[in-house]
XYZ file of C-alpha atoms in Angstrom:
343
model
C -55.372 -73.852 6.756
C -52.267 -76.064 7.068
C -51.902 -76.200 3.267
C -52.153 -72.405 3.108
C -49.402 -72.000 5.733
C -47.185 -74.504 3.935
C -47.657 -72.622 0.652
C -46.737 -69.320 2.297
C -43.576 -70.898 3.801
C -42.568 -72.383 0.425
C -43.151 -69.061 -1.339
C -41.075 -67.243 1.291
C -38.235 -69.748 0.876
C -38.332 -69.400 -2.926
C -38.241 -65.612 -2.581
C -35.231 -65.753 -0.242
C -33.432 -68.187 -2.576
C -34.037 -65.895 -5.582
C -32.569 -62.999 -3.581
C -29.556 -65.151 -2.531
C -28.982 -66.249 -6.131
C -29.304 -62.754 -7.645
C -26.911 -61.216 -5.095
C -24.353 -63.968 -5.683
C -24.565 -63.466 -9.450
C -24.137 -59.686 -9.052
C -21.181 -60.135 -6.692
C -19.576 -62.640 -9.085
C -20.139 -60.258 -12.024
C -18.517 -57.407 -10.064
C -15.570 -59.674 -9.230
C -15.140 -60.563 -12.918
C -15.213 -56.848 -13.799
C -12.551 -56.065 -11.185
C -10.408 -58.961 -12.434
C -10.557 -57.556 -15.946
C -9.682 -54.078 -14.655
C -6.656 -55.573 -12.866
C -5.481 -57.043 -16.180
C -6.231 -54.008 -18.365
C -5.017 -51.133 -16.174
C -1.446 -50.160 -15.353
C 1.234 -47.818 -16.618
C 0.024 -48.854 -20.077
C -3.648 -49.607 -20.736
C -3.927 -52.516 -23.158
C -7.011 -53.236 -25.315
C -9.131 -56.106 -24.060
C -8.470 -58.047 -27.292
C -4.708 -57.946 -26.663
C -5.183 -59.085 -23.070
C -7.267 -62.060 -24.220
C -4.680 -62.918 -26.876
C -1.941 -62.883 -24.217
C -4.052 -65.059 -21.921
C -4.450 -67.517 -24.818
C -0.656 -67.742 -25.103
C 0.193 -65.267 -27.880
C 3.464 -63.378 -27.357
C 2.510 -59.747 -28.029
C 5.509 -57.459 -27.325
C 5.028 -55.410 -24.154
C 1.601 -56.760 -23.308
C 2.868 -60.306 -22.797
C 5.325 -59.326 -20.068
C 3.020 -56.826 -18.332
C -0.033 -59.106 -18.284
C 1.566 -62.507 -17.742
C 4.359 -61.561 -15.361
C 2.893 -58.674 -13.332
C -0.871 -58.202 -13.633
C -2.108 -61.818 -13.840
C -0.242 -63.058 -10.702
C -1.369 -59.906 -8.850
C -4.997 -60.504 -9.852
C -4.896 -64.210 -8.925
C -3.282 -63.438 -5.541
C -6.043 -60.924 -4.751
C -8.770 -63.266 -5.998
C -7.775 -66.285 -3.901
C -6.659 -64.328 -0.826
C -9.891 -62.318 -0.837
C -11.977 -65.491 -1.072
C -9.988 -67.104 1.751
C -10.175 -64.090 4.086
C -13.873 -63.483 3.365
C -15.006 -67.070 3.898
C -12.706 -67.667 6.885
C -13.835 -64.526 8.677
C -17.521 -65.280 8.168
C -17.089 -68.858 9.437
C -15.472 -67.749 12.706
C -18.000 -64.951 13.256
C -20.969 -67.259 12.679
C -19.624 -70.239 14.616
C -18.821 -68.101 17.656
C -21.962 -65.983 17.197
C -20.085 -62.724 17.533
C -18.996 -60.227 14.817
C -15.776 -59.514 16.762
C -14.720 -63.172 16.581
C -12.790 -62.891 13.343
C -9.193 -63.957 12.583
C -7.867 -60.370 12.725
C -9.172 -59.605 16.206
C -8.519 -63.090 17.627
C -4.865 -62.910 16.626
C -4.867 -65.785 14.121
C -3.513 -63.664 11.280
C -1.093 -62.002 13.725
C 0.213 -65.453 14.731
C 0.720 -66.388 11.098
C 2.387 -63.024 10.472
C 4.794 -63.429 13.418
C 5.864 -66.885 12.206
C 6.246 -65.662 8.622
C 8.326 -62.676 9.724
C 10.524 -64.923 11.881
C 11.143 -67.095 8.809
C 11.846 -64.079 6.580
C 13.934 -61.918 8.911
C 15.707 -64.388 11.185
C 15.863 -67.707 9.345
C 15.815 -66.157 5.835
C 14.153 -69.269 4.466
C 12.344 -70.028 1.216
C 8.734 -69.135 0.476
C 7.682 -72.740 1.069
C 9.028 -72.686 4.629
C 7.399 -69.291 5.199
C 4.033 -70.734 4.142
C 4.424 -73.804 6.357
C 5.478 -71.726 9.363
C 2.525 -69.408 8.787
C 0.034 -72.299 8.643
C 1.420 -74.051 11.726
C 1.445 -70.782 13.688
C -2.191 -70.119 12.718
C -3.273 -73.540 13.971
C -1.223 -73.197 17.180
C -2.756 -69.779 17.853
C -6.278 -71.179 17.504
C -5.415 -74.086 19.812
C -3.877 -71.745 22.399
C -6.907 -69.441 22.401
C -9.240 -72.420 22.799
C -7.245 -73.962 25.684
C -6.964 -70.666 27.572
C -10.658 -69.847 27.164
C -12.055 -73.317 27.935
C -12.247 -73.144 31.707
C -15.102 -74.322 33.893
C -17.390 -71.712 32.315
C -16.729 -71.232 28.592
C -17.936 -67.918 27.232
C -17.542 -66.313 23.839
C -16.757 -62.933 25.411
C -13.886 -64.524 27.353
C -12.570 -66.202 24.205
C -12.586 -62.881 22.353
C -10.800 -61.037 25.156
C -8.155 -63.788 25.341
C -7.778 -63.584 21.562
C -7.298 -59.805 21.769
C -4.654 -60.332 24.489
C -2.808 -62.918 22.401
C -2.991 -60.636 19.402
C -1.386 -57.830 21.455
C 1.375 -60.187 22.652
C 2.064 -61.399 19.100
C 2.130 -57.799 17.861
C 4.891 -57.167 20.416
C 6.760 -60.191 19.009
C 6.427 -58.721 15.506
C 7.812 -55.372 16.726
C 10.766 -57.189 18.335
C 11.466 -59.144 15.131
C 11.462 -55.900 13.137
C 14.007 -54.455 15.574
C 16.445 -57.365 15.486
C 15.881 -58.541 11.914
C 18.324 -58.114 9.065
C 18.289 -54.545 7.744
C 18.416 -55.656 4.130
C 15.171 -57.621 4.540
C 13.421 -54.958 6.604
C 11.751 -53.023 3.772
C 10.386 -56.242 2.256
C 9.085 -57.347 5.661
C 7.339 -54.011 6.275
C 5.783 -54.088 2.816
C 4.590 -57.657 3.466
C 3.202 -56.688 6.901
C 1.014 -53.956 5.421
C -0.758 -56.537 3.240
C 0.226 -56.158 -0.386
C -0.221 -57.805 -3.771
C 2.994 -56.201 -5.054
C 5.527 -58.641 -6.379
C 3.140 -61.609 -6.542
C 4.619 -64.408 -8.661
C 2.854 -67.401 -10.112
C 5.314 -69.892 -8.627
C 4.544 -68.651 -5.081
C 0.758 -68.804 -5.483
C 0.272 -72.552 -5.894
C 0.015 -73.417 -2.137
C -2.743 -70.799 -1.699
C -4.549 -71.855 -4.892
C -4.475 -75.563 -3.945
C -5.709 -74.878 -0.396
C -8.609 -72.723 -1.571
C -9.570 -75.143 -4.366
C -9.719 -78.009 -1.842
C -11.428 -76.296 1.092
C -13.628 -73.548 -0.408
C -16.113 -75.955 -2.108
C -16.188 -78.121 1.038
C -16.970 -75.134 3.281
C -19.637 -73.865 0.868
C -21.348 -77.288 0.903
C -21.145 -77.409 4.717
C -22.498 -73.869 4.967
C -26.032 -75.006 5.885
C -24.582 -76.670 9.005
C -22.902 -73.415 9.942
C -26.302 -71.765 10.290
C -27.413 -74.607 12.593
C -24.284 -74.172 14.750
C -25.219 -70.507 15.083
C -28.396 -71.582 16.920
C -26.270 -72.906 19.801
C -24.829 -76.218 20.942
C -28.023 -77.699 22.395
C -30.182 -76.749 19.427
C -27.620 -78.151 16.967
C -27.382 -81.451 18.871
C -31.180 -81.740 19.063
C -31.298 -81.388 15.259
C -28.945 -84.362 14.942
C -25.809 -82.442 13.965
C -22.434 -83.937 14.892
C -21.215 -80.611 16.222
C -17.641 -81.578 17.135
C -16.836 -83.041 13.703
C -18.485 -80.203 11.778
C -16.844 -77.537 13.948
C -13.435 -79.182 13.503
C -13.866 -79.219 9.711
C -14.816 -75.546 9.697
C -11.892 -74.548 11.941
C -9.278 -76.548 10.018
C -10.539 -75.364 6.615
C -10.866 -71.705 7.638
C -7.517 -71.547 9.464
C -5.621 -73.226 6.617
C -7.101 -70.884 4.002
C -6.418 -67.789 6.127
C -2.892 -68.924 7.013
C -1.927 -69.607 3.381
C -3.498 -66.311 2.293
C -1.548 -64.474 5.011
C 1.669 -66.225 3.971
C 1.096 -65.152 0.346
C -0.085 -61.546 0.603
C 0.528 -60.586 4.210
C -2.323 -59.758 6.598
C -4.747 -57.693 4.490
C -6.521 -55.808 7.243
C -10.237 -56.111 7.989
C -11.278 -58.155 4.921
C -12.104 -61.128 7.168
C -13.817 -58.746 9.575
C -16.017 -56.902 7.056
C -17.040 -59.598 4.566
C -19.419 -61.545 6.810
C -21.437 -58.563 8.112
C -21.748 -57.113 4.590
C -22.943 -60.495 3.260
C -25.478 -60.792 6.047
C -26.748 -57.278 5.391
C -27.121 -57.947 1.652
C -28.497 -61.502 1.714
C -30.170 -61.745 5.113
C -30.870 -65.099 6.735
C -32.329 -68.351 5.434
C -29.457 -69.487 3.206
C -25.747 -69.902 3.830
C -23.692 -66.731 3.540
C -20.355 -68.545 3.120
C -20.256 -68.009 -0.659
C -21.443 -64.363 -0.577
C -18.864 -63.569 2.131
C -16.123 -65.070 -0.052
C -17.265 -63.058 -3.088
C -17.362 -59.871 -1.017
C -13.837 -60.658 0.199
C -12.687 -60.864 -3.441
C -14.360 -57.558 -4.307
C -12.917 -55.826 -1.236
C -9.342 -56.933 -1.983
C -9.420 -56.284 -5.736
C -11.338 -52.991 -5.380
C -9.021 -51.734 -2.616
C -5.952 -52.726 -4.639
C -7.200 -50.772 -7.670
C -7.888 -47.751 -5.440
C -4.443 -48.069 -3.862
C -2.800 -48.234 -7.289
C -4.623 -45.506 -9.176
C -6.636 -43.182 -6.886
C -3.654 -41.352 -5.359
C -0.381 -39.835 -6.543
C 1.503 -42.433 -4.481
C 0.687 -46.135 -4.765
C -0.444 -47.690 -1.488
C -0.599 -51.394 -0.547
C -4.078 -52.898 -0.489
C -3.942 -53.453 3.300
C -3.727 -49.708 3.970
C -6.902 -49.037 1.974
C -8.879 -51.872 3.643
C -7.568 -50.690 7.026
C -8.919 -47.188 6.417
C -12.358 -48.688 5.745
C -12.355 -51.335 8.486
C -10.927 -49.471 11.482
C -13.879 -47.072 11.954
C -16.311 -49.996 11.691
C -14.383 -51.904 14.401
C -14.562 -48.906 16.751
C -18.284 -48.501 16.078
C -18.858 -52.199 16.765
C -16.863 -52.134 20.031
C -18.810 -49.117 21.300
C -22.168 -50.672 20.359
C -21.354 -54.045 21.969
C -20.056 -52.370 25.120
C -23.304 -50.403 25.464
C -25.286 -53.627 25.133
C -23.100 -55.331 27.755
C -21.650 -57.971 25.412
C -18.065 -57.122 26.444
């Protein structure tokens, strides 16, 4: 009887792993397809052979400039920012056991945006300083939310409400900066605020690439611990997990990736919010959804950018397209959670 139960459990685990693996492969294949579309499509559509030749270093007139200078940096920015937003959002939502607890709603991306705008509009500093200010502001925002919500009775609902309040306050700061900022930098700041891959340059992408290359594999490996943290503090401790250390690693890794992504592309709306729930719906439970959430983040950013570029007469930044998709879902989620008494 015991052997039969063990066999059934093993078969169920194998089945769930096969599903996890297949979905990850399909998501990765879709991401590769979107990357290729980003390189091939534009004012001029180049044959795939020419694009590969350019990527190998051949100087083909026309194609070399379009692919190497415009399309490749744009694709890489979307790829790494999407991965960072997707994984970061899923980590916060799972750790805090609430789909609203994502960097957009908690004000983390707004904090990074306010610091970046201050650097751009007031200090008029270099991209490196903008990135550093964005990262520090993201970490400070997380620390502030934690300190304000950790009273005698910590609750996730309280943390979320405090995060929403801080986000509103930081949004007011952003509005003030836009009012007093230099007029000549205003259009660039507004374009950056809407979340855009326009104007991405290779030399500005290295901080984001390095951060994601360092932290993404670490967070994927630690993903199994994330599922244990989701069970609650007492359950995680009883299973022998060093919750404080693991939680700190997740927070630092997720905040750094999100802050560098925000500094590079601006706050691309709702990617962090949508990726985790979509991954959970596709994969289910039993295996870590950190990797699927990151892949979905890539597909959302690249897919939305292609739609924004080619589906309308006017080209729209990627953040406007993701905002159109994410805003109705946020309203639906707020109404559903309010009815259940979670808010």
